[in-house]
mmCIF file of C-alpha atoms and ligand atoms in Angstrom:
data_model
loop_
_atom_site.group_PDB
_atom_site.id
_atom_site.type_symbol
_atom_site.label_atom_id
_atom_site.label_comp_id
_atom_site.label_asym_id
_atom_site.label_seq_id
_atom_site.Cartn_x
_atom_site.Cartn_y
_atom_site.Cartn_z
ATOM 1 C CA UNK A 292 48.115 55.147 -59.906
ATOM 2 C CA UNK A 293 48.194 55.331 -56.328
ATOM 3 C CA UNK A 294 51.488 54.799 -54.622
ATOM 4 C CA UNK A 295 50.712 50.448 -54.289
ATOM 5 C CA UNK A 296 51.779 50.755 -50.518
ATOM 6 C CA UNK A 297 49.424 53.535 -49.994
ATOM 7 C CA UNK A 298 46.738 51.283 -51.206
ATOM 8 C CA UNK A 299 45.181 50.195 -48.014
ATOM 9 C CA UNK A 300 41.850 48.628 -46.991
ATOM 10 C CA UNK A 301 39.411 46.789 -45.153
ATOM 11 C CA UNK A 302 35.247 46.588 -44.558
ATOM 12 C CA UNK A 303 34.375 48.418 -41.830
ATOM 13 C CA UNK A 304 30.248 46.940 -43.234
ATOM 14 C CA UNK A 305 29.243 50.476 -42.685
ATOM 15 C CA UNK A 306 27.039 49.535 -45.586
ATOM 16 C CA UNK A 307 27.669 53.058 -47.562
ATOM 17 C CA UNK A 308 28.522 51.089 -50.517
ATOM 18 C CA UNK A 309 24.561 49.435 -50.691
ATOM 19 C CA UNK A 310 22.502 52.623 -49.794
ATOM 20 C CA UNK A 311 24.019 55.550 -51.758
ATOM 21 C CA UNK A 312 21.303 57.277 -53.293
ATOM 22 C CA UNK A 313 23.363 58.404 -55.965
ATOM 23 C CA UNK A 314 25.489 54.968 -56.593
ATOM 24 C CA UNK A 315 23.987 52.566 -59.960
ATOM 25 C CA UNK A 316 24.144 48.994 -58.684
ATOM 26 C CA UNK A 317 25.598 47.823 -62.114
ATOM 27 C CA UNK A 318 25.462 44.112 -63.672
ATOM 28 C CA UNK A 319 26.809 42.733 -66.308
ATOM 29 C CA UNK A 320 24.977 39.953 -68.637
ATOM 30 C CA UNK A 321 27.087 37.968 -66.611
ATOM 31 C CA UNK A 322 25.745 38.861 -63.541
ATOM 32 C CA UNK A 323 22.520 38.217 -64.823
ATOM 33 C CA UNK A 324 23.097 34.857 -65.219
ATOM 34 C CA UNK A 325 24.891 34.357 -61.989
ATOM 35 C CA UNK A 326 21.709 35.470 -60.400
ATOM 36 C CA UNK A 327 19.185 33.481 -62.733
ATOM 37 C CA UNK A 328 21.518 30.637 -61.869
ATOM 38 C CA UNK A 329 22.281 30.884 -57.224
ATOM 39 C CA UNK A 330 18.394 32.496 -57.079
ATOM 40 C CA UNK A 331 16.910 30.491 -59.200
ATOM 41 C CA UNK A 332 14.853 33.271 -60.392
ATOM 42 C CA UNK A 333 12.473 32.641 -63.822
ATOM 43 C CA UNK A 334 12.342 35.905 -66.055
ATOM 44 C CA UNK A 335 9.482 37.736 -64.741
ATOM 45 C CA UNK A 336 11.396 37.355 -61.858
ATOM 46 C CA UNK A 337 14.407 38.760 -62.808
ATOM 47 C CA UNK A 338 12.559 41.589 -64.076
ATOM 48 C CA UNK A 339 11.370 42.254 -60.861
ATOM 49 C CA UNK A 340 15.423 42.741 -59.046
ATOM 50 C CA UNK A 341 16.558 44.334 -62.128
ATOM 51 C CA UNK A 342 16.669 48.147 -62.374
ATOM 52 C CA UNK A 343 16.728 50.212 -65.824
ATOM 53 C CA UNK A 344 18.429 53.163 -65.580
ATOM 54 C CA UNK A 345 17.667 55.556 -68.649
ATOM 55 C CA UNK A 346 19.846 58.658 -68.871
ATOM 56 C CA UNK A 347 18.133 62.019 -69.488
ATOM 57 C CA UNK A 348 20.998 63.266 -71.800
ATOM 58 C CA UNK A 349 22.088 62.680 -75.338
ATOM 59 C CA UNK A 350 25.656 60.981 -74.659
ATOM 60 C CA UNK A 351 28.578 61.375 -77.205
ATOM 61 C CA UNK A 352 30.576 57.963 -78.509
ATOM 62 C CA UNK A 353 33.374 59.953 -76.206
ATOM 63 C CA UNK A 354 31.740 59.619 -73.172
ATOM 64 C CA UNK A 355 29.944 56.173 -73.987
ATOM 65 C CA UNK A 356 33.603 55.043 -74.421
ATOM 66 C CA UNK A 357 34.487 55.605 -71.009
ATOM 67 C CA UNK A 358 31.698 53.849 -69.383
ATOM 68 C CA UNK A 359 32.590 50.969 -67.491
ATOM 69 C CA UNK A 360 29.363 49.275 -67.909
ATOM 70 C CA UNK A 361 27.918 49.340 -71.379
ATOM 71 C CA UNK A 362 24.128 50.795 -71.565
ATOM 72 C CA UNK A 363 21.655 48.931 -73.625
ATOM 73 C CA UNK A 364 18.896 50.446 -75.972
ATOM 74 C CA UNK A 365 15.662 50.210 -74.030
ATOM 75 C CA UNK A 366 11.889 50.952 -75.208
ATOM 76 C CA UNK A 367 12.854 54.269 -72.855
ATOM 77 C CA UNK A 368 16.149 55.235 -74.868
ATOM 78 C CA UNK A 369 19.588 54.151 -73.773
ATOM 79 C CA UNK A 370 19.699 52.463 -70.226
ATOM 80 C CA UNK A 371 22.080 50.671 -67.813
ATOM 81 C CA UNK A 372 20.903 48.207 -66.184
ATOM 82 C CA UNK A 373 21.457 47.671 -62.162
ATOM 83 C CA UNK A 374 19.924 45.573 -58.963
ATOM 84 C CA UNK A 375 17.232 47.419 -58.068
ATOM 85 C CA UNK A 376 17.192 49.763 -55.276
ATOM 86 C CA UNK A 377 14.167 51.601 -53.114
ATOM 87 C CA UNK A 378 13.382 54.709 -53.287
ATOM 88 C CA UNK A 379 15.942 56.334 -50.803
ATOM 89 C CA UNK A 380 18.338 54.303 -52.361
ATOM 90 C CA UNK A 381 18.920 51.574 -50.684
ATOM 91 C CA UNK A 382 19.810 48.006 -52.763
ATOM 92 C CA UNK A 383 17.128 45.904 -52.881
ATOM 93 C CA UNK A 384 19.380 42.701 -51.115
ATOM 94 C CA UNK A 385 21.196 45.024 -48.341
ATOM 95 C CA UNK A 386 19.824 44.104 -45.405
ATOM 96 C CA UNK A 387 19.811 47.393 -43.425
ATOM 97 C CA UNK A 388 19.065 45.538 -39.954
ATOM 98 C CA UNK A 389 21.350 42.866 -40.202
ATOM 99 C CA UNK A 390 24.185 45.702 -41.941
ATOM 100 C CA UNK A 391 24.250 42.262 -44.848
ATOM 101 C CA UNK A 392 24.604 41.679 -47.830
ATOM 102 C CA UNK A 393 22.096 39.168 -48.582
ATOM 103 C CA UNK A 394 23.497 37.646 -52.273
ATOM 104 C CA UNK A 395 27.077 37.993 -50.856
ATOM 105 C CA UNK A 396 28.223 35.137 -52.498
ATOM 106 C CA UNK A 397 26.595 36.249 -55.686
ATOM 107 C CA UNK A 398 26.976 39.864 -55.076
ATOM 108 C CA UNK A 399 27.618 41.775 -58.893
ATOM 109 C CA UNK A 400 30.939 41.521 -60.346
ATOM 110 C CA UNK A 401 31.014 45.459 -58.927
ATOM 111 C CA UNK A 402 30.033 44.988 -55.650
ATOM 112 C CA UNK A 403 33.165 42.662 -55.323
ATOM 113 C CA UNK A 404 35.502 44.988 -56.557
ATOM 114 C CA UNK A 405 34.632 48.153 -54.728
ATOM 115 C CA UNK A 406 36.283 50.159 -53.653
ATOM 116 C CA UNK A 407 38.716 49.689 -56.564
ATOM 117 C CA UNK A 408 38.562 49.904 -59.910
ATOM 118 C CA UNK A 409 40.483 48.358 -62.792
ATOM 119 C CA UNK A 410 42.799 49.757 -65.960
ATOM 120 C CA UNK A 411 45.026 48.307 -68.272
ATOM 121 C CA UNK A 412 48.518 50.034 -69.441
ATOM 122 C CA UNK A 413 51.417 48.468 -71.036
ATOM 123 C CA UNK A 414 54.066 50.152 -69.414
ATOM 124 C CA UNK A 415 53.813 49.621 -65.567
ATOM 125 C CA UNK A 416 56.804 47.629 -65.451
ATOM 126 C CA UNK A 417 56.293 46.280 -62.205
ATOM 127 C CA UNK A 418 56.231 42.270 -61.960
ATOM 128 C CA UNK A 419 53.860 42.228 -58.891
ATOM 129 C CA UNK A 420 50.649 44.121 -60.943
ATOM 130 C CA UNK A 421 51.274 42.757 -64.436
ATOM 131 C CA UNK A 422 49.528 45.631 -66.759
ATOM 132 C CA UNK A 423 46.967 45.980 -64.930
ATOM 133 C CA UNK A 424 46.335 49.412 -62.685
ATOM 134 C CA UNK A 425 44.951 49.120 -59.726
ATOM 135 C CA UNK A 426 43.141 52.187 -58.017
ATOM 136 C CA UNK A 427 40.402 53.504 -55.599
ATOM 137 C CA UNK A 428 37.217 54.481 -56.837
ATOM 138 C CA UNK A 429 36.127 57.913 -57.425
ATOM 139 C CA UNK A 430 32.859 56.955 -54.602
ATOM 140 C CA UNK A 431 35.023 55.159 -52.475
ATOM 141 C CA UNK A 432 37.107 57.846 -51.955
ATOM 142 C CA UNK A 433 33.803 60.083 -50.992
ATOM 143 C CA UNK A 434 32.228 57.450 -48.879
ATOM 144 C CA UNK A 435 33.867 54.270 -47.808
ATOM 145 C CA UNK A 436 35.782 54.193 -44.680
ATOM 146 C CA UNK A 437 37.776 51.156 -45.429
ATOM 147 C CA UNK A 438 40.182 52.911 -47.457
ATOM 148 C CA UNK A 439 42.864 54.808 -45.551
ATOM 149 C CA UNK A 440 46.277 54.810 -43.378
ATOM 150 C CA UNK A 441 44.119 53.022 -40.472
ATOM 151 C CA UNK A 442 43.532 49.925 -42.607
ATOM 152 C CA UNK A 443 45.797 47.558 -43.917
ATOM 153 C CA UNK A 444 47.657 47.034 -47.002
ATOM 154 C CA UNK A 445 46.300 44.967 -49.508
ATOM 155 C CA UNK A 446 47.435 42.008 -51.082
ATOM 156 C CA UNK A 447 48.182 43.294 -54.221
ATOM 157 C CA UNK A 448 48.515 39.708 -56.174
ATOM 158 C CA UNK A 449 44.636 38.609 -55.363
ATOM 159 C CA UNK A 450 43.560 42.362 -56.313
ATOM 160 C CA UNK A 451 45.640 41.843 -59.308
ATOM 161 C CA UNK A 452 44.386 38.347 -60.315
ATOM 162 C CA UNK A 453 40.427 40.156 -59.437
ATOM 163 C CA UNK A 454 41.270 42.802 -61.515
ATOM 164 C CA UNK A 455 42.529 40.953 -64.489
ATOM 165 C CA UNK A 456 39.568 38.449 -63.848
ATOM 166 C CA UNK A 457 37.074 41.845 -63.956
ATOM 167 C CA UNK A 458 38.579 43.111 -66.851
ATOM 168 C CA UNK A 459 38.050 40.390 -69.167
ATOM 169 C CA UNK A 460 34.316 40.318 -67.883
ATOM 170 C CA UNK A 461 33.556 43.892 -68.488
ATOM 171 C CA UNK A 462 35.079 43.703 -72.015
ATOM 172 C CA UNK A 463 32.891 40.327 -72.869
ATOM 173 C CA UNK A 464 30.021 42.612 -71.586
ATOM 174 C CA UNK A 465 30.867 45.321 -73.798
ATOM 175 C CA UNK A 466 30.513 42.972 -76.805
ATOM 176 C CA UNK A 467 27.531 41.791 -75.269
ATOM 177 C CA UNK A 468 25.816 44.630 -74.851
ATOM 178 C CA UNK A 469 27.648 46.100 -78.272
ATOM 179 C CA UNK A 470 25.568 43.590 -80.237
ATOM 180 C CA UNK A 471 22.397 43.673 -78.727
ATOM 181 C CA UNK A 472 22.650 47.733 -79.030
ATOM 182 C CA UNK A 473 23.736 46.914 -83.355
ATOM 183 C CA UNK A 474 20.618 44.498 -83.445
ATOM 184 C CA UNK A 475 18.456 46.824 -82.056
ATOM 185 C CA UNK A 476 19.729 49.430 -84.699
ATOM 186 C CA UNK A 477 19.858 47.768 -88.093
ATOM 187 C CA UNK A 478 15.695 46.422 -86.790
ATOM 188 C CA UNK A 479 16.807 42.603 -85.742
ATOM 189 C CA UNK A 480 15.149 43.168 -82.423
ATOM 190 C CA UNK A 481 12.881 45.490 -80.650
ATOM 191 C CA UNK A 482 14.811 47.586 -78.013
ATOM 192 C CA UNK A 483 12.153 45.833 -74.758
ATOM 193 C CA UNK A 484 14.499 45.068 -72.025
ATOM 194 C CA UNK A 485 11.835 41.703 -71.389
ATOM 195 C CA UNK A 486 13.634 40.805 -74.634
ATOM 196 C CA UNK A 487 17.139 41.957 -74.033
ATOM 197 C CA UNK A 488 16.927 39.307 -70.711
ATOM 198 C CA UNK A 489 15.048 36.310 -72.656
ATOM 199 C CA UNK A 490 17.949 36.513 -74.841
ATOM 200 C CA UNK A 491 20.599 36.515 -71.163
ATOM 201 C CA UNK A 492 18.764 33.460 -70.455
ATOM 202 C CA UNK A 493 18.810 31.628 -73.847
ATOM 203 C CA UNK A 494 22.865 31.346 -72.797
ATOM 204 C CA UNK A 495 23.256 28.510 -71.081
ATOM 205 C CA UNK A 496 26.604 28.104 -69.271
ATOM 206 C CA UNK A 497 29.118 31.160 -68.427
HETATM 207 S S1 LIG B 720 31.469 51.884 -48.138
HETATM 208 FE FE1 LIG B 720 33.519 50.332 -48.089
HETATM 209 S S2 LIG B 720 33.749 49.689 -45.298
HETATM 210 FE FE2 LIG B 720 31.590 50.683 -45.916
HETATM 211 S S3 LIG B 720 30.745 48.727 -46.251
HETATM 212 FE FE3 LIG B 720 31.671 49.597 -48.559
HETATM 213 S S4 LIG B 720 33.280 48.770 -49.190
HETATM 214 FE FE4 LIG B 720 32.696 48.201 -46.401
HETATM 215 S S1 LIG B 721 24.282 43.413 -53.821
HETATM 216 FE FE1 LIG B 721 24.674 43.527 -51.528
HETATM 217 S S2 LIG B 721 26.705 43.805 -51.880
HETATM 218 FE FE2 LIG B 721 25.695 45.055 -53.724
HETATM 219 S S3 LIG B 721 25.356 46.891 -53.218
HETATM 220 FE FE3 LIG B 721 23.722 45.094 -52.704
HETATM 221 S S4 LIG B 721 23.571 44.196 -50.623
HETATM 222 FE FE4 LIG B 721 24.954 45.686 -51.327
#
């Protein structure tokens, strides 16, 4: 973990995190529910804004365990769910002319937390952070001009609160996707992305 005093950030609205072709905008099932409600999307419309990104090689259990957002079994194999991107890698919801996110208030959890990532630690011994570790993502170090010595020191309490909520959501998402994957393996559901989304749509509240 970086020294907390060195964590500095202010968004410079460069859009790099929304247009990087190597960044998948991962979404959780809770993001899907928020998008459904916020944009009033039916199932067909939802499928039009989600990308299903298939792994082209078999992954080990260890690699799978380390993934921040768990993949799901689909008709094409193990797949990440994320917002759709165009061919150049730009997020479907990024308005390049206005340099802004068109769904800012309901943008996915991982967009809200960028450029930070979080982890749990039992012995940080720091009252300000509790047991949440906070650090820059590797992608942020590569292309986010908003981090670094020119930017103001972040408000730790705010970010630790966001980190704590994020870790809870990721855990919930992990269980949801794990149940889906188990159901597929047991033959209880077909590995079909449309069915995956319709299962999420049956959840009545977040
Ligand atoms: S890369 Fe950093 S500075 Fe640029 S838009 Fe994203 S968060 Fe803001
Ligand atoms: S949802 Fe918004 S913030 Fe997230 S990548 Fe797309 S344009 Fe950027």
